[in-house]
Amino acid sequence: MNFQSNRIGQIPPYLFAEINKKKEELKKAGVDIIDLGIGDPDLPTPKHIIDKLIKESQDPRNLKYPSFSGYSEFKQAVADFYWRQYQVKLDPDTEVLALIGSKEGIAHIVPTLIDPGDYVLVPDPSYPVYRMAALLANGQYYNMPMTKETDFKPDFQAIPAEILSQSKLMFLNYPGNPTSATVDIGFFLEAVEFSRKHHIPIAHDSAYNMVTFDGYKAPSILEVEGAKDIAVEFGSLSKTYNMTGFRIGYVVGNKNIIKALSVYKSNTDTGQLTPVQKAAAFALNSDQSCIAKHNGIYKERMKVMLEGLKIIGVEVSPPKGSFFIWAPVPGGYTSAGFVSSVMEQTGVILTPGNAFGPSGEGYFRASLSVPNERLYEAVNRIKEKLKIVIT
Ligand SMILES: *Cc1c(COP(=O)(O)O)cnc(C)c1O
């Protein structure tokens, strides 16, 4: 017997679950795996943040139910960050909501804003949660294709009118996962104008807002005048401070959307553990030099990887944001064909581009989440062992 709803039945296996299964098989066979597949930073959480978590965990008052909308100092710290980083003013009570990781909010904003049958506009390729949340809400998604020709930005004008009239939400994500594409404020201006015209709220996912290189500063969509009328922005401490396991993020921007999401959440969860929220506030309020340090490490790794890829005929220009390399597969392979050849012949795990949507076909994603020496090793193996197939 198969106990599951039709909704669950239509969800394809979680991308990384599939890859992990293959990885375990190879491991069992004694292969030394180098995993460039998953986007979880290997760098440790800075010590001052862990110390704060431990300290706050020892106060029994902090171990009771947290408040629904989030610990006020955390929300204030997020508002202060927005002022410092973007000169955007936020009211911590009404324009900031704490999340149990941004993924939680991304998943829950969909049923908060759409009714069964409605459309969600999603970048293609993109983080799979946007699409799956639409299906779990008995909605539909429309893939906005993004290609090299459009600098991995969606062409809003190409969305059919009948889709637009049924759309209740649009996701955007810059610096982008998996494309590592970045934008300037001009793009957000265009997006906000478009969404106002069609009355479609925007949810901008800024998970990589602080993972940037070469002096590039990622803008917030809320820097656009009037963006708060139509947009919210998701943020996370996961990638900025290597806090993926803490499960702490936030959503900021449009009051009504945030209020509606908090109604959904207050009937679903009861917020994140207070010491985690306090440690997150502390992370945002403390010395930020760890960010530049982490980015320096990613930049170095990126150089190693890009040089290695060049040798096998894959040329990509250095990304200005995120810790991903998004590159065309060489030698007439499909995404899946290339990734499984590399995995089988070298033990290096990459992610096939089409796992992020149909427009990702012909690409692969490499995460820079392993130390330099392992990256050198990965590059060397690809250079030496894969030469045979790439002719
Ligand atoms: C990692 C990631 C997230 C989720 O971050 P959490 O705050 O850890 O849930 C959201 N969006 C994108 C694009 C990501 O890569």
Short mmCIF file of C-alpha atoms and ligand atoms in Angstrom, two decimals:
data_model
loop_
_atom_site.label_atom_id
_atom_site.label_comp_id
_atom_site.label_asym_id
_atom_site.label_seq_id
_atom_site.Cartn_x
_atom_site.Cartn_y
_atom_site.Cartn_z
CA MET A 1 0.00 0.00 0.00
CA ASN A 2 1.17 3.48 -0.79
CA PHE A 3 0.11 6.07 1.72
CA GLN A 4 0.65 9.45 0.15
CA SER A 5 -1.34 12.29 -1.35
CA ASN A 6 -1.34 12.93 -5.08
CA ARG A 7 0.54 16.12 -4.25
CA ILE A 8 3.42 14.18 -2.74
CA GLY A 9 3.24 11.62 -5.53
CA GLN A 10 4.03 14.26 -8.14
CA ILE A 11 7.18 15.51 -6.37
CA PRO A 12 10.34 14.14 -8.00
CA PRO A 13 13.03 12.89 -5.60
CA TYR A 14 14.99 15.71 -3.92
CA LEU A 15 17.92 16.43 -6.18
CA PHE A 16 20.61 15.89 -3.58
CA ALA A 17 18.95 12.74 -2.27
CA GLU A 18 19.52 11.11 -5.68
CA ILE A 19 23.11 12.27 -5.88
CA ASN A 20 23.79 11.18 -2.31
CA LYS A 21 22.55 7.69 -3.12
CA LYS A 22 24.99 7.38 -5.99
CA LYS A 23 27.72 8.84 -3.81
CA GLU A 24 27.12 6.21 -1.12
CA GLU A 25 27.35 3.48 -3.75
CA LEU A 26 30.72 4.76 -4.95
CA LYS A 27 31.95 5.16 -1.38
CA LYS A 28 31.02 1.55 -0.65
CA ALA A 29 33.02 0.54 -3.69
CA GLY A 30 36.06 2.24 -2.11
CA VAL A 31 36.17 5.32 -4.35
CA ASP A 32 37.73 8.46 -2.82
CA ILE A 33 34.90 10.92 -3.42
CA ILE A 34 35.38 14.65 -3.93
CA ASP A 35 31.94 16.19 -3.56
CA LEU A 36 31.46 19.40 -5.50
CA GLY A 37 27.77 18.63 -5.72
CA ILE A 38 26.21 20.10 -2.63
CA GLY A 39 26.08 23.75 -1.65
CA ASP A 40 27.03 23.45 2.00
CA PRO A 41 30.10 25.50 2.99
CA ASP A 42 32.89 23.37 4.49
CA LEU A 43 34.34 26.34 6.37
CA PRO A 44 33.60 26.41 10.11
CA THR A 45 31.13 28.77 11.77
CA PRO A 46 33.19 31.61 13.32
CA LYS A 47 34.02 30.89 16.95
CA HIS A 48 32.42 33.99 18.45
CA ILE A 49 29.04 32.86 17.06
CA ILE A 50 29.35 29.34 18.48
CA ASP A 51 30.45 30.72 21.86
CA LYS A 52 27.37 32.93 21.92
CA LEU A 53 25.12 29.96 21.08
CA ILE A 54 26.61 27.91 23.92
CA LYS A 55 26.31 30.75 26.41
CA GLU A 56 22.68 31.50 25.56
CA SER A 57 21.80 27.79 25.62
CA GLN A 58 22.73 27.64 29.29
CA ASP A 59 20.00 30.07 30.32
CA PRO A 60 16.81 28.01 30.90
CA ARG A 61 14.64 30.99 29.98
CA ASN A 62 16.00 30.72 26.45
CA LEU A 63 14.78 27.16 26.06
CA LYS A 64 11.08 27.88 26.26
CA TYR A 65 8.79 28.47 23.27
CA PRO A 66 10.14 31.44 21.34
CA SER A 67 7.83 34.24 20.21
CA PHE A 68 6.04 33.57 16.90
CA SER A 69 7.44 36.41 14.88
CA GLY A 70 10.99 36.09 16.12
CA TYR A 71 13.19 37.40 18.89
CA SER A 72 13.08 41.21 18.78
CA GLU A 73 16.87 41.66 18.93
CA PHE A 74 17.29 39.39 15.93
CA LYS A 75 14.74 41.37 13.93
CA GLN A 76 16.41 44.62 15.01
CA ALA A 77 19.79 43.21 13.95
CA VAL A 78 18.36 42.39 10.51
CA ALA A 79 16.89 45.91 10.22
CA ASP A 80 20.26 47.40 11.25
CA PHE A 81 22.02 45.23 8.67
CA TYR A 82 19.68 46.53 5.93
CA TRP A 83 20.41 50.09 6.92
CA ARG A 84 24.17 49.53 7.08
CA GLN A 85 24.45 47.47 3.90
CA TYR A 86 21.78 49.01 1.65
CA GLN A 87 20.55 52.20 3.35
CA VAL A 88 17.10 50.58 3.41
CA LYS A 89 14.95 51.43 6.45
CA LEU A 90 12.91 48.55 7.89
CA ASP A 91 10.48 48.48 10.78
CA PRO A 92 11.64 45.42 12.75
CA ASP A 93 8.11 44.76 14.07
CA THR A 94 6.19 44.76 10.80
CA GLU A 95 8.75 44.47 8.00
CA VAL A 96 11.00 41.70 9.35
CA LEU A 97 10.08 38.10 10.15
CA ALA A 98 12.44 35.42 11.50
CA LEU A 99 12.50 32.12 9.62
CA ILE A 100 13.72 28.62 10.43
CA GLY A 101 16.22 28.97 7.59
CA SER A 102 15.16 30.89 4.49
CA LYS A 103 14.08 27.65 2.81
CA GLU A 104 11.26 27.39 5.35
CA GLY A 105 9.95 30.82 4.41
CA ILE A 106 10.43 30.25 0.69
CA ALA A 107 8.36 27.07 0.93
CA HIS A 108 5.63 28.67 3.06
CA ILE A 109 5.24 31.94 1.18
CA VAL A 110 3.83 30.00 -1.75
CA PRO A 111 0.66 28.66 -0.04
CA THR A 112 0.47 32.05 1.71
CA LEU A 113 0.04 33.83 -1.62
CA ILE A 114 -1.42 31.39 -4.12
CA ASP A 115 -4.64 29.43 -4.40
CA PRO A 116 -4.97 26.03 -6.10
CA GLY A 117 -4.36 26.36 -9.84
CA ASP A 118 -2.52 29.69 -9.62
CA TYR A 119 0.89 30.13 -11.20
CA VAL A 120 4.24 30.89 -9.62
CA LEU A 121 6.83 32.40 -11.98
CA VAL A 122 10.21 30.78 -11.38
CA PRO A 123 13.65 31.38 -12.89
CA ASP A 124 14.87 28.48 -15.00
CA PRO A 125 17.38 27.19 -13.93
CA SER A 126 16.89 27.80 -10.20
CA TYR A 127 16.72 26.43 -6.66
CA PRO A 128 14.22 23.54 -6.92
CA VAL A 129 12.26 24.56 -3.79
CA TYR A 130 10.45 27.37 -5.72
CA ARG A 131 8.86 24.85 -8.10
CA MET A 132 8.16 22.14 -5.57
CA ALA A 133 6.46 24.59 -3.22
CA ALA A 134 4.10 25.52 -6.08
CA LEU A 135 3.20 21.86 -6.59
CA LEU A 136 2.75 21.26 -2.86
CA ALA A 137 0.30 24.17 -2.79
CA ASN A 138 -1.71 22.59 -5.64
CA GLY A 139 -0.45 25.37 -7.85
CA GLN A 140 1.52 25.42 -11.07
CA TYR A 141 4.82 26.96 -12.03
CA TYR A 142 5.94 28.74 -15.14
CA ASN A 143 9.63 28.46 -15.98
CA MET A 144 11.17 31.76 -17.05
CA PRO A 145 14.07 30.61 -19.23
CA MET A 146 17.43 32.21 -18.51
CA THR A 147 20.35 31.77 -20.88
CA LYS A 148 23.87 32.98 -21.42
CA GLU A 149 22.49 35.32 -24.08
CA THR A 150 20.39 37.17 -21.48
CA ASP A 151 23.15 37.03 -18.82
CA PHE A 152 20.97 34.51 -16.96
CA LYS A 153 18.18 37.01 -16.41
CA PRO A 154 14.55 36.23 -17.26
CA ASP A 155 12.92 38.05 -20.18
CA PHE A 156 9.77 39.35 -18.51
CA GLN A 157 8.24 40.46 -21.81
CA ALA A 158 8.32 36.87 -23.07
CA ILE A 159 5.91 35.59 -20.40
CA PRO A 160 2.56 34.83 -22.10
CA ALA A 161 -0.33 37.10 -21.07
CA GLU A 162 -2.56 34.18 -20.04
CA ILE A 163 0.13 32.99 -17.62
CA LEU A 164 0.61 36.48 -16.21
CA SER A 165 -3.08 36.84 -15.48
CA GLN A 166 -3.00 33.67 -13.36
CA SER A 167 0.33 34.40 -11.59
CA LYS A 168 0.36 35.29 -7.90
CA LEU A 169 4.09 35.28 -7.19
CA MET A 170 7.45 35.62 -8.94
CA PHE A 171 10.72 34.32 -7.53
CA LEU A 172 14.09 35.90 -8.36
CA ASN A 173 17.53 34.99 -6.98
CA TYR A 174 20.75 37.01 -7.31
CA PRO A 175 23.62 36.21 -6.86
CA GLY A 176 22.10 33.14 -8.40
CA ASN A 177 22.17 29.50 -7.51
CA PRO A 178 23.08 27.64 -9.72
CA THR A 179 24.09 30.23 -12.33
CA SER A 180 26.27 32.48 -10.10
CA ALA A 181 24.82 35.35 -12.15
CA THR A 182 24.73 38.79 -10.57
CA VAL A 183 22.69 41.90 -11.39
CA ASP A 184 22.82 45.60 -10.75
CA ILE A 185 20.02 47.72 -9.36
CA GLY A 186 18.78 48.47 -12.89
CA PHE A 187 17.53 44.92 -13.24
CA PHE A 188 15.58 45.11 -9.98
CA LEU A 189 14.10 48.41 -11.12
CA GLU A 190 12.84 46.71 -14.26
CA ALA A 191 11.51 43.75 -12.24
CA VAL A 192 9.62 45.97 -9.78
CA GLU A 193 8.10 48.01 -12.61
CA PHE A 194 6.96 44.85 -14.35
CA SER A 195 5.50 43.30 -11.22
CA ARG A 196 3.63 46.49 -10.31
CA LYS A 197 2.13 46.64 -13.77
CA HIS A 198 0.86 43.05 -13.51
CA HIS A 199 0.15 43.01 -9.74
CA ILE A 200 2.45 40.06 -9.15
CA PRO A 201 4.42 40.14 -5.89
CA ILE A 202 8.15 39.41 -6.08
CA ALA A 203 10.05 37.22 -3.63
CA HIS A 204 13.74 37.85 -4.06
CA ASP A 205 15.99 35.17 -2.61
CA SER A 206 19.23 36.80 -1.50
CA ALA A 207 20.89 33.76 0.11
CA TYR A 208 24.26 34.73 -1.43
CA ASN A 209 24.00 38.49 -0.86
CA MET A 210 27.31 38.64 1.00
CA VAL A 211 29.23 36.01 -0.98
CA THR A 212 30.71 38.38 -3.55
CA PHE A 213 34.08 39.03 -5.18
CA ASP A 214 36.28 41.66 -6.80
CA GLY A 215 34.57 44.60 -5.12
CA TYR A 216 31.12 43.71 -6.44
CA LYS A 217 28.36 44.61 -3.99
CA ALA A 218 25.08 42.75 -4.51
CA PRO A 219 22.11 45.14 -4.36
CA SER A 220 18.90 44.50 -2.42
CA ILE A 221 15.66 44.66 -4.40
CA LEU A 222 14.37 46.89 -1.59
CA GLU A 223 16.79 49.60 -2.70
CA VAL A 224 14.36 50.26 -5.56
CA GLU A 225 11.98 53.06 -4.62
CA GLY A 226 8.53 51.67 -3.90
CA ALA A 227 9.76 48.05 -3.93
CA LYS A 228 8.19 47.52 -0.53
CA ASP A 229 4.77 47.93 -2.18
CA ILE A 230 5.21 44.69 -4.07
CA ALA A 231 8.33 42.81 -2.93
CA VAL A 232 9.83 40.81 -0.12
CA GLU A 233 13.40 39.64 0.18
CA PHE A 234 14.55 36.41 1.77
CA GLY A 235 17.89 36.32 3.52
CA SER A 236 19.90 33.73 5.34
CA LEU A 237 22.80 33.47 7.73
CA SER A 238 23.64 30.05 6.28
CA LYS A 239 26.03 31.05 3.52
CA THR A 240 27.26 34.36 4.98
CA TYR A 241 28.50 32.92 8.28
CA ASN A 242 28.66 29.18 7.50
CA MET A 243 25.63 28.57 9.66
CA THR A 244 23.68 26.15 7.45
CA GLY A 245 22.87 23.77 10.32
CA PHE A 246 21.64 26.54 12.62
CA ARG A 247 18.50 27.00 10.48
CA ILE A 248 18.08 30.72 10.75
CA GLY A 249 16.99 33.23 8.13
CA TYR A 250 14.57 36.08 7.62
CA VAL A 251 12.17 37.73 5.23
CA VAL A 252 11.92 41.51 4.94
CA GLY A 253 9.86 44.00 2.95
CA ASN A 254 6.14 44.25 2.22
CA LYS A 255 4.14 44.40 5.45
CA ASN A 256 1.01 42.70 4.19
CA ILE A 257 2.89 39.76 2.74
CA ILE A 258 4.89 39.40 5.94
CA LYS A 259 1.74 39.53 8.02
CA ALA A 260 0.07 36.88 5.85
CA LEU A 261 3.16 34.66 6.05
CA SER A 262 3.23 35.02 9.82
CA VAL A 263 -0.39 33.80 9.95
CA TYR A 264 0.65 30.73 7.98
CA LYS A 265 3.71 30.17 10.14
CA SER A 266 1.99 30.68 13.49
CA ASN A 267 -0.23 27.74 12.56
CA THR A 268 2.67 25.62 11.35
CA ASP A 269 5.73 26.21 13.51
CA THR A 270 6.64 28.07 16.65
CA GLY A 271 9.84 29.74 15.54
CA GLN A 272 13.50 28.96 15.95
CA LEU A 273 15.23 28.18 19.26
CA THR A 274 15.97 31.46 21.03
CA PRO A 275 19.74 30.85 21.50
CA VAL A 276 20.01 30.32 17.74
CA GLN A 277 18.25 33.64 17.15
CA LYS A 278 20.48 35.34 19.71
CA ALA A 279 23.61 33.88 18.13
CA ALA A 280 22.35 35.06 14.73
CA ALA A 281 21.73 38.58 16.04
CA PHE A 282 25.23 38.49 17.49
CA ALA A 283 26.66 37.37 14.13
CA LEU A 284 24.99 40.33 12.37
CA ASN A 285 26.07 42.82 15.04
CA SER A 286 29.68 41.67 15.50
CA ASP A 287 32.87 42.27 13.54
CA GLN A 288 32.18 41.31 9.91
CA SER A 289 35.76 40.53 8.91
CA CYS A 290 34.96 36.80 8.71
CA ILE A 291 32.92 37.50 5.55
CA ALA A 292 35.86 38.95 3.62
CA LYS A 293 38.01 36.08 4.88
CA HIS A 294 35.56 33.44 3.61
CA ASN A 295 35.13 35.21 0.30
CA GLY A 296 38.91 35.35 -0.10
CA ILE A 297 39.04 31.58 0.32
CA TYR A 298 36.27 31.05 -2.27
CA LYS A 299 38.01 33.41 -4.68
CA GLU A 300 41.22 31.38 -4.40
CA ARG A 301 39.32 28.14 -4.97
CA MET A 302 37.53 29.64 -7.92
CA LYS A 303 40.89 30.43 -9.54
CA VAL A 304 42.07 26.85 -9.06
CA MET A 305 38.87 25.44 -10.52
CA LEU A 306 38.61 27.83 -13.46
CA GLU A 307 42.21 27.16 -14.48
CA GLY A 308 41.59 23.43 -14.28
CA LEU A 309 38.43 23.64 -16.34
CA LYS A 310 40.19 25.69 -19.00
CA ILE A 311 42.55 22.79 -19.59
CA ILE A 312 39.65 20.47 -20.39
CA GLY A 313 38.22 23.07 -22.75
CA VAL A 314 35.62 24.62 -20.46
CA GLU A 315 35.89 28.41 -20.41
CA VAL A 316 33.89 30.47 -17.92
CA SER A 317 34.43 34.02 -16.80
CA PRO A 318 35.00 34.39 -13.05
CA PRO A 319 31.68 34.84 -11.20
CA LYS A 320 31.16 37.94 -9.07
CA GLY A 321 28.95 36.18 -6.56
CA SER A 322 27.96 32.83 -4.95
CA PHE A 323 30.32 29.90 -4.45
CA PHE A 324 29.27 28.09 -7.60
CA ILE A 325 30.80 27.63 -10.98
CA TRP A 326 28.18 27.25 -13.69
CA ALA A 327 29.74 25.97 -16.86
CA PRO A 328 28.76 24.45 -20.21
CA VAL A 329 29.46 20.72 -20.48
CA PRO A 330 32.24 19.98 -22.95
CA GLY A 331 32.40 17.61 -25.87
CA GLY A 332 28.76 17.27 -26.86
CA TYR A 333 27.70 15.54 -23.64
CA THR A 334 24.30 15.97 -22.03
CA SER A 335 24.41 17.37 -18.50
CA ALA A 336 23.59 13.98 -16.97
CA GLY A 337 26.01 12.14 -19.27
CA PHE A 338 28.91 14.41 -18.39
CA VAL A 339 28.23 14.39 -14.68
CA SER A 340 27.97 10.60 -14.51
CA SER A 341 31.13 10.14 -16.65
CA VAL A 342 33.03 12.47 -14.32
CA MET A 343 31.62 10.73 -11.26
CA GLU A 344 32.43 7.23 -12.49
CA GLN A 345 35.87 7.99 -13.91
CA THR A 346 37.20 10.40 -11.32
CA GLY A 347 35.05 10.18 -8.16
CA VAL A 348 34.33 13.90 -8.50
CA ILE A 349 30.69 14.78 -7.94
CA LEU A 350 29.16 17.65 -9.91
CA THR A 351 25.52 18.62 -10.28
CA PRO A 352 23.85 18.29 -13.71
CA GLY A 353 22.42 21.63 -14.84
CA ASN A 354 19.05 20.22 -15.85
CA ALA A 355 18.38 19.31 -12.20
CA PHE A 356 17.64 23.05 -11.76
CA GLY A 357 15.16 23.24 -14.64
CA PRO A 358 15.05 22.47 -18.37
CA SER A 359 17.13 25.53 -19.35
CA GLY A 360 19.98 24.13 -17.26
CA GLU A 361 20.50 21.36 -19.81
CA GLY A 362 23.98 21.58 -21.31
CA TYR A 363 25.49 22.92 -18.07
CA PHE A 364 26.95 21.59 -14.85
CA ARG A 365 27.40 23.19 -11.43
CA ALA A 366 30.49 22.85 -9.25
CA SER A 367 30.36 24.04 -5.61
CA LEU A 368 33.56 25.40 -4.18
CA SER A 369 32.86 23.79 -0.83
CA VAL A 370 36.02 21.72 -0.44
CA PRO A 371 39.53 22.83 0.61
CA ASN A 372 42.11 23.88 -1.99
CA GLU A 373 44.10 20.64 -1.91
CA ARG A 374 40.97 18.60 -2.65
CA LEU A 375 40.07 21.00 -5.42
CA TYR A 376 43.54 20.59 -6.96
CA GLU A 377 43.07 16.85 -6.70
CA ALA A 378 39.63 17.07 -8.37
CA VAL A 379 41.00 19.22 -11.17
CA ASN A 380 43.99 16.91 -11.67
CA ARG A 381 41.80 13.84 -11.85
CA ILE A 382 39.51 15.49 -14.38
CA LYS A 383 42.54 16.62 -16.40
CA GLU A 384 44.22 13.22 -16.36
CA LYS A 385 41.40 10.72 -16.42
CA LEU A 386 38.76 12.52 -18.38
CA LYS A 387 41.04 13.52 -21.27
CA ILE A 388 40.23 10.21 -22.86
CA VAL A 389 36.56 10.95 -23.30
CA ILE A 390 36.82 14.62 -24.19
CA THR A 391 38.35 14.58 -27.63
C1 LIG B 1 21.13 27.64 0.40
C2 LIG B 1 20.01 28.32 -0.28
C3 LIG B 1 18.85 28.70 0.41
C4 LIG B 1 18.49 28.18 1.79
O1 LIG B 1 19.15 28.70 2.80
P1 LIG B 1 18.71 28.38 4.29
O2 LIG B 1 18.59 29.72 4.90
O3 LIG B 1 19.81 27.56 4.86
O4 LIG B 1 17.41 27.65 4.29
C5 LIG B 1 17.89 29.46 -0.25
N1 LIG B 1 18.04 29.79 -1.54
C6 LIG B 1 19.11 29.42 -2.24
C7 LIG B 1 19.21 29.81 -3.65
C8 LIG B 1 20.12 28.66 -1.64
O5 LIG B 1 21.16 28.24 -2.37
#
